[in-house]
mmCIF file of C-alpha atoms in Angstrom:
data_model
loop_
_atom_site.group_PDB
_atom_site.id
_atom_site.type_symbol
_atom_site.label_atom_id
_atom_site.label_comp_id
_atom_site.label_asym_id
_atom_site.label_seq_id
_atom_site.Cartn_x
_atom_site.Cartn_y
_atom_site.Cartn_z
ATOM 1 C CA MET A 1 13.233 -5.026 22.560
ATOM 2 C CA THR A 2 12.436 -3.948 19.051
ATOM 3 C CA ASP A 3 12.285 -6.546 16.539
ATOM 4 C CA LYS A 4 15.351 -6.314 14.236
ATOM 5 C CA MET A 5 13.037 -6.853 11.271
ATOM 6 C CA LEU A 6 11.598 -3.410 11.849
ATOM 7 C CA LYS A 7 14.857 -1.765 11.094
ATOM 8 C CA GLY A 8 14.749 -0.611 7.530
ATOM 9 C CA ILE A 9 11.184 -1.720 7.187
ATOM 10 C CA ILE A 10 8.793 -0.123 4.599
ATOM 11 C CA ASP A 11 5.133 0.011 4.842
ATOM 12 C CA MET A 12 3.213 1.200 1.758
ATOM 13 C CA HIS A 13 -0.202 1.500 3.280
ATOM 14 C CA VAL A 14 -0.863 3.550 6.493
ATOM 15 C CA HIS A 15 -3.679 5.963 7.165
ATOM 16 C CA THR A 16 -3.124 9.100 9.358
ATOM 17 C CA ASP A 17 -4.759 12.285 10.523
ATOM 18 C CA PRO A 18 -5.821 14.727 9.222
ATOM 19 C CA ASP A 19 -8.803 12.695 8.160
ATOM 20 C CA LEU A 20 -12.552 12.702 8.514
ATOM 21 C CA ARG A 21 -12.103 9.625 10.607
ATOM 22 C CA PRO A 22 -9.978 9.687 13.804
ATOM 23 C CA ARG A 23 -6.623 7.951 13.224
ATOM 24 C CA VAL A 24 -4.046 6.633 15.806
ATOM 25 C CA TYR A 25 -1.235 8.895 14.520
ATOM 26 C CA ASP A 26 -1.177 12.146 12.696
ATOM 27 C CA ASP A 27 1.358 12.554 9.854
ATOM 28 C CA LEU A 28 4.103 14.093 12.156
ATOM 29 C CA SER A 29 3.653 11.640 15.027
ATOM 30 C CA LEU A 30 3.860 8.802 12.679
ATOM 31 C CA ALA A 31 7.040 10.112 11.194
ATOM 32 C CA ASP A 32 8.549 10.446 14.715
ATOM 33 C CA LYS A 33 7.495 6.950 15.529
ATOM 34 C CA ALA A 34 9.024 5.432 12.359
ATOM 35 C CA LEU A 35 12.236 7.215 12.922
ATOM 36 C CA SER A 36 12.400 5.981 16.491
ATOM 37 C CA ILE A 37 12.098 2.294 15.585
ATOM 38 C CA GLY A 38 14.421 2.559 12.594
ATOM 39 C CA ALA A 39 11.969 2.205 9.873
ATOM 40 C CA ARG A 40 13.102 3.356 6.325
ATOM 41 C CA ALA A 41 9.887 4.552 4.607
ATOM 42 C CA ILE A 42 6.102 4.782 4.947
ATOM 43 C CA VAL A 43 3.583 5.645 2.253
ATOM 44 C CA ILE A 44 0.621 7.505 3.792
ATOM 45 C CA LYS A 45 -2.855 7.038 2.200
ATOM 46 C CA SER A 46 -6.065 8.985 2.477
ATOM 47 C CA HIS A 47 -9.324 8.071 0.862
ATOM 48 C CA LEU A 48 -9.741 11.966 0.552
ATOM 49 C CA GLY A 49 -7.159 12.551 -2.201
ATOM 50 C CA SER A 50 -3.434 13.203 -2.392
ATOM 51 C CA THR A 51 -0.923 12.833 0.414
ATOM 52 C CA ALA A 52 2.197 14.056 -1.541
ATOM 53 C CA ALA A 53 2.271 17.459 -0.015
ATOM 54 C CA ARG A 54 1.650 15.969 3.462
ATOM 55 C CA ALA A 55 4.727 13.712 3.014
ATOM 56 C CA TRP A 56 6.834 16.596 1.904
ATOM 57 C CA ILE A 57 5.947 18.474 5.034
ATOM 58 C CA CYS A 58 6.752 15.452 7.180
ATOM 59 C CA ASN A 59 10.217 15.234 5.573
ATOM 60 C CA ARG A 60 10.977 18.882 6.210
ATOM 61 C CA TYR A 61 9.766 18.540 9.762
ATOM 62 C CA LEU A 62 12.149 15.700 10.435
ATOM 63 C CA GLU A 63 15.017 17.619 8.900
ATOM 64 C CA ARG A 64 14.256 20.789 11.096
ATOM 65 C CA THR A 65 13.542 18.728 14.291
ATOM 66 C CA HIS A 66 16.476 16.416 14.211
ATOM 67 C CA GLY A 67 18.986 18.498 12.144
ATOM 68 C CA PHE A 68 19.066 16.242 9.092
ATOM 69 C CA SER A 69 20.459 17.745 5.878
ATOM 70 C CA SER A 70 22.101 16.851 2.500
ATOM 71 C CA ASP A 71 25.259 16.144 4.440
ATOM 72 C CA ARG A 72 23.465 14.094 7.139
ATOM 73 C CA PRO A 73 20.298 12.740 5.331
ATOM 74 C CA ALA A 74 17.362 11.342 7.345
ATOM 75 C CA PRO A 75 17.349 7.545 7.508
ATOM 76 C CA PHE A 76 13.533 7.674 7.158
ATOM 77 C CA THR A 77 11.448 9.131 4.324
ATOM 78 C CA MET A 78 7.672 9.614 4.119
ATOM 79 C CA TYR A 79 5.982 9.233 0.769
ATOM 80 C CA GLY A 80 2.585 10.075 -0.449
ATOM 81 C CA GLY A 81 0.203 9.112 -3.364
ATOM 82 C CA ILE A 82 -3.295 9.772 -4.569
ATOM 83 C CA VAL A 83 -6.611 7.954 -4.282
ATOM 84 C CA LEU A 84 -8.980 8.595 -7.288
ATOM 85 C CA ASN A 85 -12.179 9.151 -5.441
ATOM 86 C CA ARG A 86 -14.810 11.664 -5.999
ATOM 87 C CA GLN A 87 -12.930 14.218 -3.872
ATOM 88 C CA VAL A 88 -10.260 14.600 -6.633
ATOM 89 C CA GLY A 89 -12.690 14.363 -9.507
ATOM 90 C CA GLY A 90 -12.408 10.653 -9.977
ATOM 91 C CA LEU A 91 -10.090 9.544 -12.926
ATOM 92 C CA ASN A 92 -8.401 13.074 -12.989
ATOM 93 C CA PRO A 93 -5.154 13.008 -14.924
ATOM 94 C CA TRP A 94 -4.443 16.625 -13.816
ATOM 95 C CA ALA A 95 -4.614 15.642 -10.199
ATOM 96 C CA VAL A 96 -2.387 12.569 -10.856
ATOM 97 C CA ASP A 97 0.066 14.534 -12.616
ATOM 98 C CA THR A 98 0.358 17.093 -9.811
ATOM 99 C CA CYS A 99 0.619 14.360 -7.093
ATOM 100 C CA LEU A 100 3.458 12.621 -9.042
ATOM 101 C CA LYS A 101 5.351 15.850 -9.757
ATOM 102 C CA LEU A 102 5.279 16.472 -5.984
ATOM 103 C CA GLY A 103 6.919 13.254 -5.342
ATOM 104 C CA GLY A 104 3.808 10.918 -4.880
ATOM 105 C CA LYS A 105 4.745 7.250 -5.521
ATOM 106 C CA VAL A 106 1.375 5.411 -5.579
ATOM 107 C CA VAL A 107 -1.760 5.858 -7.621
ATOM 108 C CA TRP A 108 -4.714 4.026 -6.150
ATOM 109 C CA LEU A 109 -7.778 3.482 -8.149
ATOM 110 C CA PRO A 110 -11.068 4.383 -6.477
ATOM 111 C CA THR A 111 -11.661 3.163 -2.869
ATOM 112 C CA GLN A 112 -14.911 4.352 -1.243
ATOM 113 C CA SER A 113 -16.069 5.749 -4.665
ATOM 114 C CA SER A 114 -15.500 2.551 -6.633
ATOM 115 C CA ARG A 115 -18.635 0.831 -7.994
ATOM 116 C CA ASN A 116 -17.621 -2.386 -6.313
ATOM 117 C CA HIS A 117 -17.272 -0.694 -2.916
ATOM 118 C CA LEU A 118 -20.644 1.095 -3.193
ATOM 119 C CA ARG A 119 -22.378 -2.136 -4.289
ATOM 120 C CA MET A 120 -20.881 -4.226 -1.497
ATOM 121 C CA MET A 121 -21.876 -1.591 0.984
ATOM 122 C CA HIS A 122 -25.418 -1.304 -0.343
ATOM 123 C CA GLN A 123 -24.796 2.421 -1.179
ATOM 124 C CA ASP A 124 -25.876 4.471 -4.258
ATOM 125 C CA GLU A 125 -23.789 3.314 -7.245
ATOM 126 C CA GLY A 126 -24.835 6.415 -9.069
ATOM 127 C CA ALA A 127 -22.072 8.218 -7.360
ATOM 128 C CA SER A 128 -19.434 5.639 -8.403
ATOM 129 C CA VAL A 129 -16.184 6.429 -10.096
ATOM 130 C CA ASP A 130 -16.062 3.707 -12.855
ATOM 131 C CA VAL A 131 -12.708 2.485 -14.297
ATOM 132 C CA ILE A 132 -14.113 0.433 -17.022
ATOM 133 C CA ARG A 133 -17.191 0.546 -19.449
ATOM 134 C CA ASP A 134 -18.321 -2.164 -21.687
ATOM 135 C CA GLY A 135 -15.394 -4.376 -20.507
ATOM 136 C CA ARG A 136 -12.693 -1.767 -21.484
ATOM 137 C CA PRO A 137 -10.727 0.860 -19.429
ATOM 138 C CA LEU A 138 -12.058 4.382 -19.700
ATOM 139 C CA PRO A 139 -10.008 6.757 -21.853
ATOM 140 C CA GLU A 140 -9.094 8.838 -18.801
ATOM 141 C CA LEU A 141 -7.626 5.834 -17.144
ATOM 142 C CA LEU A 142 -5.336 5.304 -20.167
ATOM 143 C CA ASP A 143 -4.179 8.858 -19.792
ATOM 144 C CA ILE A 144 -3.458 8.072 -16.113
ATOM 145 C CA PHE A 145 -1.497 4.922 -17.117
ATOM 146 C CA ARG A 146 0.834 7.061 -19.294
ATOM 147 C CA LEU A 147 1.607 9.369 -16.405
ATOM 148 C CA ILE A 148 2.187 6.407 -14.003
ATOM 149 C CA LYS A 149 4.624 4.854 -16.641
ATOM 150 C CA ASP A 150 6.438 8.159 -17.178
ATOM 151 C CA HIS A 151 7.022 8.567 -13.501
ATOM 152 C CA ASP A 152 7.737 4.865 -12.932
ATOM 153 C CA ALA A 153 5.088 5.028 -10.178
ATOM 154 C CA VAL A 154 2.975 2.266 -8.597
ATOM 155 C CA LEU A 155 -0.614 1.409 -9.839
ATOM 156 C CA ALA A 156 -2.632 -0.033 -6.939
ATOM 157 C CA THR A 157 -6.055 -1.529 -7.533
ATOM 158 C CA ALA A 158 -7.735 -0.297 -4.383
ATOM 159 C CA HIS A 159 -11.341 -1.296 -3.940
ATOM 160 C CA ILE A 160 -12.352 -2.384 -7.408
ATOM 161 C CA SER A 161 -13.770 -5.845 -8.029
ATOM 162 C CA PRO A 162 -11.703 -8.934 -9.027
ATOM 163 C CA GLU A 163 -13.251 -8.855 -12.499
ATOM 164 C CA GLU A 164 -12.193 -5.188 -13.015
ATOM 165 C CA ALA A 165 -8.781 -6.023 -11.565
ATOM 166 C CA PHE A 166 -8.086 -8.414 -14.355
ATOM 167 C CA ILE A 167 -9.156 -6.000 -17.016
ATOM 168 C CA VAL A 168 -7.214 -3.016 -15.552
ATOM 169 C CA THR A 169 -4.113 -5.137 -14.985
ATOM 170 C CA GLU A 170 -4.056 -6.393 -18.501
ATOM 171 C CA ALA A 171 -4.428 -2.926 -19.924
ATOM 172 C CA ALA A 172 -1.872 -1.490 -17.561
ATOM 173 C CA ARG A 173 0.748 -4.067 -18.569
ATOM 174 C CA ALA A 174 -0.139 -3.378 -22.207
ATOM 175 C CA HIS A 175 0.612 0.293 -21.576
ATOM 176 C CA GLY A 176 4.007 -0.426 -20.046
ATOM 177 C CA ILE A 177 3.205 -0.106 -16.336
ATOM 178 C CA ARG A 178 5.817 -2.211 -14.492
ATOM 179 C CA LYS A 179 4.716 -1.729 -10.930
ATOM 180 C CA ILE A 180 1.139 -3.236 -10.214
ATOM 181 C CA VAL A 181 -0.103 -3.954 -6.695
ATOM 182 C CA ILE A 182 -3.330 -5.813 -5.973
ATOM 183 C CA THR A 183 -4.632 -4.033 -2.912
ATOM 184 C CA HIS A 184 -5.773 -6.177 0.070
ATOM 185 C CA PRO A 185 -7.183 -8.878 -2.093
ATOM 186 C CA GLU A 186 -8.261 -10.847 1.135
ATOM 187 C CA TRP A 187 -10.678 -8.227 2.178
ATOM 188 C CA TRP A 188 -14.262 -9.374 1.871
ATOM 189 C CA LEU A 189 -15.208 -6.225 0.055
ATOM 190 C CA VAL A 190 -12.650 -6.950 -2.601
ATOM 191 C CA GLY A 191 -13.379 -10.689 -2.322
ATOM 192 C CA MET A 192 -10.642 -12.095 -4.461
ATOM 193 C CA SER A 193 -10.245 -15.783 -4.417
ATOM 194 C CA LEU A 194 -6.845 -17.405 -3.924
ATOM 195 C CA ASP A 195 -7.234 -18.904 -7.479
ATOM 196 C CA ASP A 196 -7.596 -15.389 -8.939
ATOM 197 C CA GLN A 197 -4.612 -14.255 -7.011
ATOM 198 C CA LEU A 198 -2.424 -17.139 -8.326
ATOM 199 C CA ARG A 199 -3.775 -16.251 -11.849
ATOM 200 C CA LEU A 200 -2.681 -12.640 -11.575
ATOM 201 C CA VAL A 201 0.774 -13.507 -10.315
ATOM 202 C CA LYS A 202 1.215 -16.248 -12.988
ATOM 203 C CA ASP A 203 -0.142 -14.167 -15.968
ATOM 204 C CA TYR A 204 0.948 -10.606 -15.021
ATOM 205 C CA GLY A 205 3.573 -10.798 -12.289
ATOM 206 C CA VAL A 206 1.786 -8.488 -9.948
ATOM 207 C CA ILE A 207 2.508 -7.855 -6.339
ATOM 208 C CA LEU A 208 -0.311 -8.999 -3.815
ATOM 209 C CA GLU A 209 -0.560 -6.565 -0.929
ATOM 210 C CA HIS A 210 -1.738 -8.646 2.145
ATOM 211 C CA CYS A 211 -2.783 -6.294 5.162
ATOM 212 C CA PHE A 212 -3.060 -6.879 8.886
ATOM 213 C CA ALA A 213 -6.831 -6.787 9.428
ATOM 214 C CA GLN A 214 -10.108 -6.021 7.802
ATOM 215 C CA PRO A 215 -13.255 -4.231 8.930
ATOM 216 C CA MET A 216 -16.421 -6.423 9.303
ATOM 217 C CA GLY A 217 -18.792 -3.618 10.338
ATOM 218 C CA GLY A 218 -19.780 -2.151 13.636
ATOM 219 C CA GLY A 219 -16.219 -1.265 14.584
ATOM 220 C CA ILE A 220 -15.140 -5.039 14.571
ATOM 221 C CA TYR A 221 -11.897 -6.004 12.818
ATOM 222 C CA LYS A 222 -10.950 -9.496 11.715
ATOM 223 C CA SER A 223 -7.387 -10.622 11.602
ATOM 224 C CA ASN A 224 -6.170 -11.437 7.999
ATOM 225 C CA LEU A 225 -3.099 -13.421 9.240
ATOM 226 C CA PRO A 226 -4.330 -16.795 8.583
ATOM 227 C CA MET A 227 -5.401 -15.944 5.058
ATOM 228 C CA ASN A 228 -2.150 -14.029 4.362
ATOM 229 C CA LEU A 229 -0.102 -17.101 5.387
ATOM 230 C CA GLU A 230 -2.142 -19.227 3.024
ATOM 231 C CA ALA A 231 -1.571 -16.684 0.221
ATOM 232 C CA ILE A 232 2.227 -16.559 0.843
ATOM 233 C CA GLN A 233 2.446 -20.438 0.854
ATOM 234 C CA ALA A 234 0.401 -20.632 -2.396
ATOM 235 C CA CYS A 235 1.627 -17.679 -4.440
ATOM 236 C CA GLY A 236 5.260 -17.455 -3.106
ATOM 237 C CA TYR A 237 6.833 -14.867 -0.921
ATOM 238 C CA LYS A 238 8.411 -12.967 -3.843
ATOM 239 C CA ASN A 239 4.876 -12.010 -4.922
ATOM 240 C CA VAL A 240 3.451 -11.032 -1.487
ATOM 241 C CA MET A 241 3.929 -7.618 0.109
ATOM 242 C CA ILE A 242 3.324 -7.124 3.755
ATOM 243 C CA SER A 243 1.489 -3.881 4.654
ATOM 244 C CA THR A 244 -0.570 -2.993 7.624
ATOM 245 C CA ASP A 245 -3.392 -0.659 6.188
ATOM 246 C CA SER A 246 -3.289 0.571 9.772
ATOM 247 C CA GLY A 247 -4.503 3.791 11.523
ATOM 248 C CA GLN A 248 -7.875 2.768 12.881
ATOM 249 C CA LEU A 249 -8.506 3.312 16.570
ATOM 250 C CA GLU A 250 -9.881 -0.238 16.736
ATOM 251 C CA ASN A 251 -6.524 -1.837 15.780
ATOM 252 C CA PRO A 252 -3.157 -1.766 17.360
ATOM 253 C CA PRO A 253 -0.803 1.145 16.545
ATOM 254 C CA TRP A 254 1.057 0.931 13.425
ATOM 255 C CA GLU A 255 4.408 -0.494 14.775
ATOM 256 C CA GLU A 256 2.611 -3.047 17.064
ATOM 257 C CA GLY A 257 0.494 -4.264 14.083
ATOM 258 C CA LEU A 258 3.759 -4.903 12.082
ATOM 259 C CA SER A 259 5.383 -6.786 15.003
ATOM 260 C CA GLN A 260 2.297 -8.954 15.516
ATOM 261 C CA TYR A 261 2.297 -9.619 11.752
ATOM 262 C CA ILE A 262 5.879 -10.722 11.553
ATOM 263 C CA ALA A 263 5.598 -12.737 14.783
ATOM 264 C CA TYR A 264 2.708 -14.680 13.475
ATOM 265 C CA LEU A 265 4.386 -15.568 10.261
ATOM 266 C CA ARG A 266 7.536 -16.555 12.009
ATOM 267 C CA GLU A 267 5.567 -18.786 14.284
ATOM 268 C CA HIS A 268 4.052 -20.463 11.305
ATOM 269 C CA GLY A 269 7.427 -21.317 9.579
ATOM 270 C CA ILE A 270 8.210 -18.250 7.386
ATOM 271 C CA PRO A 271 11.935 -17.825 7.369
ATOM 272 C CA ASP A 272 13.353 -14.391 8.203
ATOM 273 C CA GLU A 273 14.939 -14.326 4.796
ATOM 274 C CA GLU A 274 11.383 -14.449 3.149
ATOM 275 C CA LEU A 275 9.981 -12.014 5.697
ATOM 276 C CA TYR A 276 12.777 -9.560 4.771
ATOM 277 C CA HIS A 277 11.835 -9.843 1.089
ATOM 278 C CA MET A 278 8.109 -9.007 1.888
ATOM 279 C CA THR A 279 8.837 -6.215 4.226
ATOM 280 C CA HIS A 280 11.950 -4.610 2.585
ATOM 281 C CA THR A 281 13.032 -5.838 -0.844
ATOM 282 C CA ILE A 282 9.655 -5.609 -2.692
ATOM 283 C CA GLN A 283 8.972 -2.067 -1.329
ATOM 284 C CA GLU A 284 12.438 -0.939 -2.218
ATOM 285 C CA ASP A 285 11.844 -1.837 -5.846
ATOM 286 C CA LEU A 286 8.359 -0.200 -5.919
ATOM 287 C CA LEU A 287 9.706 3.060 -4.401
ATOM 288 C CA GLY A 288 12.845 3.016 -6.521
ATOM 289 C CA LEU A 289 15.049 2.826 -3.480
ATOM 290 C CA PRO A 290 18.609 1.109 -3.462
ATOM 291 C CA PRO A 291 18.869 -1.980 -1.217
ATOM 292 C CA LEU A 292 20.314 -1.498 2.184
ATOM 293 C CA PRO A 293 24.051 -2.189 2.520
ATOM 294 C CA SER A 294 24.858 -5.970 2.883
ATOM 295 C CA SER A 295 26.203 -5.310 6.516
ATOM 296 C CA LYS A 296 22.787 -3.830 7.564
ATOM 297 C CA ILE A 297 20.840 -6.721 5.955
ATOM 298 C CA HIS A 298 23.118 -9.145 7.769
ATOM 299 C CA ASP A 299 22.564 -7.425 11.034
ATOM 300 C CA ILE A 300 18.779 -7.626 10.521
ATOM 301 C CA LEU A 301 18.808 -11.229 9.636
ATOM 302 C CA SER A 302 21.276 -12.339 12.370
ATOM 303 C CA VAL A 303 19.906 -14.176 15.402
#
């Protein structure tokens, strides 16, 4: 039986095909799967650039396949965003502007092009997309901040270092950005300590995105669930967003990863009301969606 907590659930970090790396689902099959389990929304992410147009196609596909319309709207919506890697020209305000105008919801800072990623992977740092210089955000990043604020979009820190995350977060808050997500701080490549996570929550009110598993090299993935539980207990459930970062062939399919994640937290004492907040409420605010009707919330939380 499908876990009731999956009804209306929102995952803001899923990788799909088309990609240069094989993924479990392509965009359309993920949309079908999400609809079938009663999910409310997913944000698809690609290290190759923008997914806003891909999300638009998914939503039109669902309308045409299932007969949804303005009179009978689809209960599930796919959203996109943009990753500021070399493929889009790095800190490119024009690319960000286009993505957000097409309905993109999340602007991720560099992932595989970040200096921190390249350094940790022992790769050529000369190809990096830097976000700060001499301890200050680059001017192009400030232009991107203005676009994010104008669209009430989400700024996600991606693969930058903890030191960079503090500088970027402080500058983003100063430029009026309300929605800031610290991307998988538990991943060894990001390497953010629990103390740093606590400081960011206390000083800036950020959302910590804790994901299902992390790559350790050689196709081996390590469960993040014990570390995620520790972060929830230390930082508070209102500051931790549950995402999967799924799509890898080495990991369970998206919906199975979510179910395992929820089951683990339940088994370790996290109440369903707190799970609901971390899987529904936080994401609704970040995406600008209204809360589900109280009757549906009651049904999800009822035993």
